[in-house]
Tab-separated table of C-alpha atoms (C1' of nucleotides) in Angstrom:
chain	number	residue	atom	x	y	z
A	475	UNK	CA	0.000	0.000	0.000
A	476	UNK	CA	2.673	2.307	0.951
A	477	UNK	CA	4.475	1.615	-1.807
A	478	UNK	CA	1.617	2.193	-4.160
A	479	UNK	CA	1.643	5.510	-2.871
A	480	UNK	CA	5.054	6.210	-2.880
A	481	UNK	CA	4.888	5.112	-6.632
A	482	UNK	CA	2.258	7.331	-7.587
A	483	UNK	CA	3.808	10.040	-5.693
A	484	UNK	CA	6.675	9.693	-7.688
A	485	UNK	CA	4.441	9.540	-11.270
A	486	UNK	CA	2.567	12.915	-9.796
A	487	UNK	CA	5.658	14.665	-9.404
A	488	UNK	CA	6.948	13.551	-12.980
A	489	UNK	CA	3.754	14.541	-14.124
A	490	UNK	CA	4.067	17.847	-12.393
A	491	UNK	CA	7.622	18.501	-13.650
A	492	UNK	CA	6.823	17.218	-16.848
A	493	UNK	CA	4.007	20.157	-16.900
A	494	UNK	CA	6.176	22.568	-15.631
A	495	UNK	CA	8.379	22.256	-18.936
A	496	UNK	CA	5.949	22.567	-20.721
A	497	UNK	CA	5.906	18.956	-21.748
A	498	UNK	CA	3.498	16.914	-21.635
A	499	UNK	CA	1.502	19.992	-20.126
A	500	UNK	CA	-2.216	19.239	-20.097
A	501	UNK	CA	-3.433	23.161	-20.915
A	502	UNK	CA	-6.726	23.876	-20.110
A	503	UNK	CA	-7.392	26.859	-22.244
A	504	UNK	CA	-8.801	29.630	-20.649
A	505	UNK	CA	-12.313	30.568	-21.483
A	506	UNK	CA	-12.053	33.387	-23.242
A	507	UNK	CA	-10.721	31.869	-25.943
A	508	UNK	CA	-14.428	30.273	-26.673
A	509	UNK	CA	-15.854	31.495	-29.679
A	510	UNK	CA	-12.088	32.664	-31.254
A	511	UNK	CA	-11.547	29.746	-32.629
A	512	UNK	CA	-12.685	30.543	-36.497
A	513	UNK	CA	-11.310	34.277	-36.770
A	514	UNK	CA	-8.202	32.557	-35.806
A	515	UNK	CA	-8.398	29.824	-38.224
A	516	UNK	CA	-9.378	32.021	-40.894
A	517	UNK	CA	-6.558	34.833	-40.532
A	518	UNK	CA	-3.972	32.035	-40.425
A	519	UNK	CA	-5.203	30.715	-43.828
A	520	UNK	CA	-5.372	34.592	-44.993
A	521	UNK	CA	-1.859	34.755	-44.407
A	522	UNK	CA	-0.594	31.215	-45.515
A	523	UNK	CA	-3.153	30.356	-48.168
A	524	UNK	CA	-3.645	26.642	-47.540
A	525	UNK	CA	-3.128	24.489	-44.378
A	526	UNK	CA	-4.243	21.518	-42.782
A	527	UNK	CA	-5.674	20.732	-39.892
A	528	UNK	CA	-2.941	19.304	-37.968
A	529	UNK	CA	-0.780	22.202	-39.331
A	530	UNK	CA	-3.036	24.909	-37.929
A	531	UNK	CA	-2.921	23.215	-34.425
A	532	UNK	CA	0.924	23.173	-34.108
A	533	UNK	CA	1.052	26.813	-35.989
A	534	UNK	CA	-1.205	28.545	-33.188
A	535	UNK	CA	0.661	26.711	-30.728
A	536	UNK	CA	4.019	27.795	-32.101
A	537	UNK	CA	2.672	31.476	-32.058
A	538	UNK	CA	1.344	31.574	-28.741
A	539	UNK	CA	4.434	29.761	-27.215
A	540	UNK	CA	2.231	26.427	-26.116
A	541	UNK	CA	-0.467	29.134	-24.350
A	542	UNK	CA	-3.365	27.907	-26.651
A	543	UNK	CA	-3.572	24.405	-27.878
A	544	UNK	CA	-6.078	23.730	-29.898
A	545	UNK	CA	-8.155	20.643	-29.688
A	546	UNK	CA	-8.783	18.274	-32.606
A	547	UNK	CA	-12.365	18.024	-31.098
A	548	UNK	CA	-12.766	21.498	-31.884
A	549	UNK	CA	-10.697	22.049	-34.530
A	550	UNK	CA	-12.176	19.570	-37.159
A	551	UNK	CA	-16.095	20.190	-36.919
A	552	UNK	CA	-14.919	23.916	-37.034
A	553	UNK	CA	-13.217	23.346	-40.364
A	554	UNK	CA	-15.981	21.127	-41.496
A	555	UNK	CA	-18.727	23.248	-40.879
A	556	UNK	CA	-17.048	26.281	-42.603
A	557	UNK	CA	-16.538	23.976	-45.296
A	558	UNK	CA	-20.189	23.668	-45.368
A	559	UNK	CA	-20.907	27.428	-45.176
A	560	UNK	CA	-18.861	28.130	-48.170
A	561	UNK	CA	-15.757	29.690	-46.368
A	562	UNK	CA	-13.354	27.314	-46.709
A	563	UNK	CA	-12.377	25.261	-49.839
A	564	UNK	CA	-11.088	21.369	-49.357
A	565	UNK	CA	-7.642	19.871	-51.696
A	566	UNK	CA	-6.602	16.423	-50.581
A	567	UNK	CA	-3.008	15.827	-50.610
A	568	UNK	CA	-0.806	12.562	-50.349
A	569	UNK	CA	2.440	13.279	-48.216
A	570	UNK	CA	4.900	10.222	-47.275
A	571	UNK	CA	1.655	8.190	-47.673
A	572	UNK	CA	-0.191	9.992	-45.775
A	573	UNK	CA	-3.337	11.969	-46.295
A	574	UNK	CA	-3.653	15.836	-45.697
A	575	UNK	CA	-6.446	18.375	-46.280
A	576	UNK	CA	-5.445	21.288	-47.324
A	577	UNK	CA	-7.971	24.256	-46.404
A	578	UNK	CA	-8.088	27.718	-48.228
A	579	UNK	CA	-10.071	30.467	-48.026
A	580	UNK	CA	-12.938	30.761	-50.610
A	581	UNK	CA	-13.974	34.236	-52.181
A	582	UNK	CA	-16.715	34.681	-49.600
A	583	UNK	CA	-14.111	33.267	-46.996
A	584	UNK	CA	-11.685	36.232	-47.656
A	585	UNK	CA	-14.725	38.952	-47.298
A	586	UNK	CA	-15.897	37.443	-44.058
A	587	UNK	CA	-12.348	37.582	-42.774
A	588	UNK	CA	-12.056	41.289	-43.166
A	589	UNK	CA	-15.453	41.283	-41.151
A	590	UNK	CA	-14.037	39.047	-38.383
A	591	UNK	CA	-11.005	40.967	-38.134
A	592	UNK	CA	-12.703	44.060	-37.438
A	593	UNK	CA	-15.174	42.755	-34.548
A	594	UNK	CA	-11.699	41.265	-33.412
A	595	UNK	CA	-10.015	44.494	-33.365
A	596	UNK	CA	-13.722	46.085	-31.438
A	597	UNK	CA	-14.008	43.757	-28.966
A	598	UNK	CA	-10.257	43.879	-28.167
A	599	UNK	CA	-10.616	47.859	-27.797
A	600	UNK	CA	-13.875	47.084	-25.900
A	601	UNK	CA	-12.231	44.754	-23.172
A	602	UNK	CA	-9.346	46.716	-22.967
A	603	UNK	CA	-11.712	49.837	-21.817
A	604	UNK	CA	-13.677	47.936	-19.447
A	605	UNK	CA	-10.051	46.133	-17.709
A	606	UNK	CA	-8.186	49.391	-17.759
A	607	UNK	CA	-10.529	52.295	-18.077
A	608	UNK	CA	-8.393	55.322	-19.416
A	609	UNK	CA	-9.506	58.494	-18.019
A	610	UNK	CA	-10.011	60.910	-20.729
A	611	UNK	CA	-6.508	63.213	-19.788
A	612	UNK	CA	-6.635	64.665	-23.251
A	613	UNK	CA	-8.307	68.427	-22.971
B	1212	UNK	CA	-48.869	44.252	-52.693
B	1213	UNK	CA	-46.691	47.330	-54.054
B	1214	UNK	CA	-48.280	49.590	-51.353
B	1215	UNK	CA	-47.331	46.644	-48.686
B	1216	UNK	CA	-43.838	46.747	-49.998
B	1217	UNK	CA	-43.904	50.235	-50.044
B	1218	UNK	CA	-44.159	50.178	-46.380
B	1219	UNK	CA	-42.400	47.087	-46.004
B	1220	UNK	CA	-39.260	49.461	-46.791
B	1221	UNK	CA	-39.865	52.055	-44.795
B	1222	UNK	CA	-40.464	49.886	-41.989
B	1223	UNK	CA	-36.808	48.486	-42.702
B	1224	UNK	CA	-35.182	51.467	-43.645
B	1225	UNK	CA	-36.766	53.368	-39.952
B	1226	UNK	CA	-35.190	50.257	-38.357
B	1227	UNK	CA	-32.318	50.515	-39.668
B	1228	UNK	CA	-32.211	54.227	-39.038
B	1229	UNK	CA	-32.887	53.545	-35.451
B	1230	UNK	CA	-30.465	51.366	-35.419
B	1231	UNK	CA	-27.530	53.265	-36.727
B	1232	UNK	CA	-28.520	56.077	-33.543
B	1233	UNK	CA	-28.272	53.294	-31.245
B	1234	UNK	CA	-31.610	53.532	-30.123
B	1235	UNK	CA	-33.440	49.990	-30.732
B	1236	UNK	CA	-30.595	48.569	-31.931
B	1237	UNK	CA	-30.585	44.613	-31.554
B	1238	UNK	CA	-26.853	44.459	-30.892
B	1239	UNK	CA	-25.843	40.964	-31.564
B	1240	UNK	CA	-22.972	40.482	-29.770
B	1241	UNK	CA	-19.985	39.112	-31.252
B	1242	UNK	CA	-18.932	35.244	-30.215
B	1243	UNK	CA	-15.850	36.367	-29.177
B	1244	UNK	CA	-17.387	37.999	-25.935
B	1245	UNK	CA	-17.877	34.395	-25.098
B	1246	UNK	CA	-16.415	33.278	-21.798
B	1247	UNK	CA	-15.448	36.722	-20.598
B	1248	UNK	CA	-18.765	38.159	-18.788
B	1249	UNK	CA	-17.244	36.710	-15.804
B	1250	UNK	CA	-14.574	38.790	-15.597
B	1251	UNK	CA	-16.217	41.686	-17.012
B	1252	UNK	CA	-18.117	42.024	-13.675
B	1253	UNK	CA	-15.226	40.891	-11.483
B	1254	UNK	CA	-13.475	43.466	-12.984
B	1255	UNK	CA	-15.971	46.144	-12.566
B	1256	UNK	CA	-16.945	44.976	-9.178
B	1257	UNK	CA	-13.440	45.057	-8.102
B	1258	UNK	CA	-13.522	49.139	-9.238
B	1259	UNK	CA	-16.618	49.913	-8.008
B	1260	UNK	CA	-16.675	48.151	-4.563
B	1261	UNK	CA	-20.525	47.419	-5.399
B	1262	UNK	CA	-22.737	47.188	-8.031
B	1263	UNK	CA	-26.105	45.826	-8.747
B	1264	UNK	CA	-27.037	43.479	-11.877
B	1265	UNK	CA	-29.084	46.292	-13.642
B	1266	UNK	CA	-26.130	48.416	-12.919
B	1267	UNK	CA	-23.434	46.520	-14.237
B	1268	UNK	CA	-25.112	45.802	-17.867
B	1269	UNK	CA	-25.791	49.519	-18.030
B	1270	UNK	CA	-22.236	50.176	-16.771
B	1271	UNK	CA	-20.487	47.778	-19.546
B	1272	UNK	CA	-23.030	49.448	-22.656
B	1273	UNK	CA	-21.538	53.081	-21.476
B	1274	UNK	CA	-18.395	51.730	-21.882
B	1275	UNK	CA	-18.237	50.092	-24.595
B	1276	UNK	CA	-20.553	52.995	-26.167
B	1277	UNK	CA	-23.128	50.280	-26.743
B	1278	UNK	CA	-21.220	47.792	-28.813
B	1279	UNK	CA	-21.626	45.276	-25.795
B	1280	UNK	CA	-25.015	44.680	-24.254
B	1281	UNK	CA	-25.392	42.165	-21.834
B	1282	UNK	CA	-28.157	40.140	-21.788
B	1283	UNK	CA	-30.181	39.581	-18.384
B	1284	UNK	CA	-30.303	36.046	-19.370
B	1285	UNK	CA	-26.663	35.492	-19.264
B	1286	UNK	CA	-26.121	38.057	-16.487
B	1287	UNK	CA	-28.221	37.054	-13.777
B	1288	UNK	CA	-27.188	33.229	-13.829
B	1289	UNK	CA	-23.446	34.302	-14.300
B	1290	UNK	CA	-23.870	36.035	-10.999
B	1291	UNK	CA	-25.879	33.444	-8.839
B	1292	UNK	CA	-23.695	31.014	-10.064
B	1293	UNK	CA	-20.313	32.948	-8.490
B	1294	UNK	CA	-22.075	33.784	-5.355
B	1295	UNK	CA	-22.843	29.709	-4.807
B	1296	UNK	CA	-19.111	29.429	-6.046
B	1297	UNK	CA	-17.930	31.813	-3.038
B	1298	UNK	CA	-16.689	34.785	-5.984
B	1299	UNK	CA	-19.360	37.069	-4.887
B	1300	UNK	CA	-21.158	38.273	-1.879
B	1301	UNK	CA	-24.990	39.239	-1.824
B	1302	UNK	CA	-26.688	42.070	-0.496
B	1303	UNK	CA	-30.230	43.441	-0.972
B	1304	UNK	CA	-31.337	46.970	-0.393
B	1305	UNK	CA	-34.757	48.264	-1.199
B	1306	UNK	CA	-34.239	51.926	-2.973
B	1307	UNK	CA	-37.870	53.776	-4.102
B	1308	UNK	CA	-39.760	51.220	-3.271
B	1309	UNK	CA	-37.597	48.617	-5.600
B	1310	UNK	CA	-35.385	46.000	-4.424
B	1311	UNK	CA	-31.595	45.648	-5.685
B	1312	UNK	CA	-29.185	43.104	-5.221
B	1313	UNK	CA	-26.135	44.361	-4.844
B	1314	UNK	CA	-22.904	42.303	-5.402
B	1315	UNK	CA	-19.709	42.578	-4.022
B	1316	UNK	CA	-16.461	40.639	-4.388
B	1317	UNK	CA	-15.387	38.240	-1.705
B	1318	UNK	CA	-11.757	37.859	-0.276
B	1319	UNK	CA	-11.607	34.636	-2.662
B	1320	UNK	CA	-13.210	36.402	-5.509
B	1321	UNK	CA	-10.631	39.207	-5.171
B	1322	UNK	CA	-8.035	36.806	-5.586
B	1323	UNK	CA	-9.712	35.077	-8.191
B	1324	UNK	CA	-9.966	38.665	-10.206
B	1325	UNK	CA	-6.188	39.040	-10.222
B	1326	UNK	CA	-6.121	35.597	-11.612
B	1327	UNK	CA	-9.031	36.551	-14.670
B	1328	UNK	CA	-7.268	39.662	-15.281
B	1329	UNK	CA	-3.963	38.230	-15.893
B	1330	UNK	CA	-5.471	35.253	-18.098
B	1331	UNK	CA	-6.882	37.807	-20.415
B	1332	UNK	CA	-4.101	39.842	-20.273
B	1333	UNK	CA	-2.278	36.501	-21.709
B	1334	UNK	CA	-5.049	36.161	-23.819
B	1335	UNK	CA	-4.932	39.586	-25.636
B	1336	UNK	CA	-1.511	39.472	-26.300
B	1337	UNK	CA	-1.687	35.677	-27.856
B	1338	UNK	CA	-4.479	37.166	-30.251
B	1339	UNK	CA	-2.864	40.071	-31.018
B	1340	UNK	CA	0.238	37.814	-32.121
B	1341	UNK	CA	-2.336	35.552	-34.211
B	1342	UNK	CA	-3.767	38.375	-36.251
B	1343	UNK	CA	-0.927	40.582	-36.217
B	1344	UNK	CA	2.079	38.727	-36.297
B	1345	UNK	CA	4.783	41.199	-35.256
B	1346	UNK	CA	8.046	40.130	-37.488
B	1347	UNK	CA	10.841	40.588	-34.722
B	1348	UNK	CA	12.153	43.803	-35.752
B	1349	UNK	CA	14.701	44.100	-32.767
B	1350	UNK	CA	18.565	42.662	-32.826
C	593	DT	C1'	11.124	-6.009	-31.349
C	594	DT	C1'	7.944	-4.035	-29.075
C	595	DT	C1'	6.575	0.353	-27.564
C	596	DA	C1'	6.040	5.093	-27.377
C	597	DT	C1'	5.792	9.400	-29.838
C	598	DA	C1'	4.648	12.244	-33.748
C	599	DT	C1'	1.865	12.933	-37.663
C	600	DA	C1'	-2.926	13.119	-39.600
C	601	DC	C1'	-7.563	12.502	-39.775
C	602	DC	C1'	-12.363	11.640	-37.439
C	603	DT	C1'	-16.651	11.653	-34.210
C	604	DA	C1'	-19.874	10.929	-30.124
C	605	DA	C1'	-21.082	12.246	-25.390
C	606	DT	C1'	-20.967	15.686	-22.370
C	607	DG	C1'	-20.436	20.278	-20.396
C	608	DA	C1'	-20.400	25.299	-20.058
C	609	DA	C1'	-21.859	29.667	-21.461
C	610	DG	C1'	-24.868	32.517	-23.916
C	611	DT	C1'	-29.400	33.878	-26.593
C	612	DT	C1'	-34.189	34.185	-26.888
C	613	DA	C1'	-38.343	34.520	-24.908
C	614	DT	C1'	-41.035	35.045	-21.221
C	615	DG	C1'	-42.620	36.348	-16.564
C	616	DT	C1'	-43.179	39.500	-12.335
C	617	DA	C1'	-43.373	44.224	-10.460
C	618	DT	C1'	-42.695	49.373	-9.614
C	619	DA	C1'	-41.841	54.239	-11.378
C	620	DA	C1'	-41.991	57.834	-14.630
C	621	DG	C1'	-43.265	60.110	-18.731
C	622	DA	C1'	-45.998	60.936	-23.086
D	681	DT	C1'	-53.480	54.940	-20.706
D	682	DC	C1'	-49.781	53.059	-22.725
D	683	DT	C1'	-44.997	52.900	-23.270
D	684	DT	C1'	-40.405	53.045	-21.514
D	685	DA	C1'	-37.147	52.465	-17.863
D	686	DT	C1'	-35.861	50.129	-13.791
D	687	DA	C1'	-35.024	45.584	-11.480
D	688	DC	C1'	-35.218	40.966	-10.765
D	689	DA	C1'	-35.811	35.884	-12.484
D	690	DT	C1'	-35.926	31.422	-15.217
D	691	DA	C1'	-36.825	27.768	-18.842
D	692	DA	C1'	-35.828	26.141	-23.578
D	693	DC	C1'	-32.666	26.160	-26.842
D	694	DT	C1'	-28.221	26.882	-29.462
D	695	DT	C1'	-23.434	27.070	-29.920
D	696	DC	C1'	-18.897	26.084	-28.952
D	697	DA	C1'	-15.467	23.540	-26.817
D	698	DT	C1'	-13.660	19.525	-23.904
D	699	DT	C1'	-13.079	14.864	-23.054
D	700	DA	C1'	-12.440	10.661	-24.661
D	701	DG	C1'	-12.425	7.637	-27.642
D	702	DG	C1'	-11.264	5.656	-32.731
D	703	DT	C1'	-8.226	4.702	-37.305
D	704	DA	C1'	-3.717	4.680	-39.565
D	705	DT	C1'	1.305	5.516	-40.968
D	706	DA	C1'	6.243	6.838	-39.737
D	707	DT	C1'	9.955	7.199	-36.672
D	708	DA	C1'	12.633	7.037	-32.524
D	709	DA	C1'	13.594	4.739	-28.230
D	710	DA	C1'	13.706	0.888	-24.937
DNA sequence: TTTATATACCTAATGAAGTTATGTATAAGA
DNA sequence: TCTTATACATAACTTCATTAGGTATATAAA
């Protein structure tokens, strides 16, 4: 019994350290990032042109220095369902025998970016206001 | 049927007229404001010492010069739900005849704020290097 | 050689947060 | 009198993401 604990005191610390280099480092995004996810995906395709799925997870976690990982779970019905609404554009690709999708931004795709962008760019102004309210010193 | 569309338009165009004054406007708030109304009123509460629900989504619309408008629906759960999680402390005052709840931060929830605030402070900056990827000018 | 890790895709069950719509009730103004 | 503003509340639904599985190939390590 003891020794069961011992070992699994020794796996939690592992873990622990493991996680604290960023390892194996089980991130739970924060929340705000809920509801990102596609103005993200679509200004990295803006500025690459195509990329898969797999590439766009280790991109955004390459960016953001391993702060936001994004989940397959999310990432895949996100890229599906724009796929569906005519944002995205599908190419299959065989690499080393293995399949890729290649995404790219359709003609609507590239409008709605601009669009997404700009509510980006509000609400960032807008949160910014409420979390450090600037007193109006100009006069 | 040209008289109804007739009307129709002018119905639409009033609207819309409205609208751009900001007076009926149906803001529909972006997704990206997803997952932060928490710490929108932590934040707020920890300014303002107090505040009351009513208060607060009036507070954030001034702010934000009505490009955010919380909706009662999201606000009032958000706030019983952090007063059962020990964020937020509860206390009622009756003002002309009208009751109001008023909120304040607990010792726990003022901890918790400095936590929120730093996360989106992370969180701002890791967009901000998504959608404009700063080339590292300095060497 | 087996085993783990990385690459590359997928989905189903669940959870969390928000919208929409509705309800109650008082006060003030047109 | 009827609408708007103030002030709370909740139930049904939608949306988005997490968790937790699944398939399959390539490579590095034990």
């Amino acid at each position: 019994m003891k020794l069961c604990i011992r070992i699994l005191c020794i796996f939690v610390y592992q873990y622990e350290l493991a996680s604290c280099l960023g390892m194996t480092k089980k991130m739970k995004n924060s929340q705000l990032y809920k509801g990102s996810l596609n103005t993200i995906i679509m200004k990295l395709l803006e500025e690459n042109g195509k990329m898969y799925g797999y590439e766009i997870t280790q991109k955004v976690k390459a960016i953001t220095q391993g702060e936001l990982n994004i989940t397959e779970g999310a990432l895949y019905p996100a890229l599906h369902k724009m796929e569906a609404e005519g944002i995205l554009d599908v190419e299959m690709e065989k690499v080393d025998n293995r399949m890729r999708k290649y995404y790219k931004l359709t003609e609507a795709g590239t409008k709605e970016t601009v669009n997404r962008l700009s509510e980006l760019e509000d609400f960032i102004r807008n949160m910014q206001s409420l979390v450090s309210p600037k007193p109006n010193l100009e006069f």
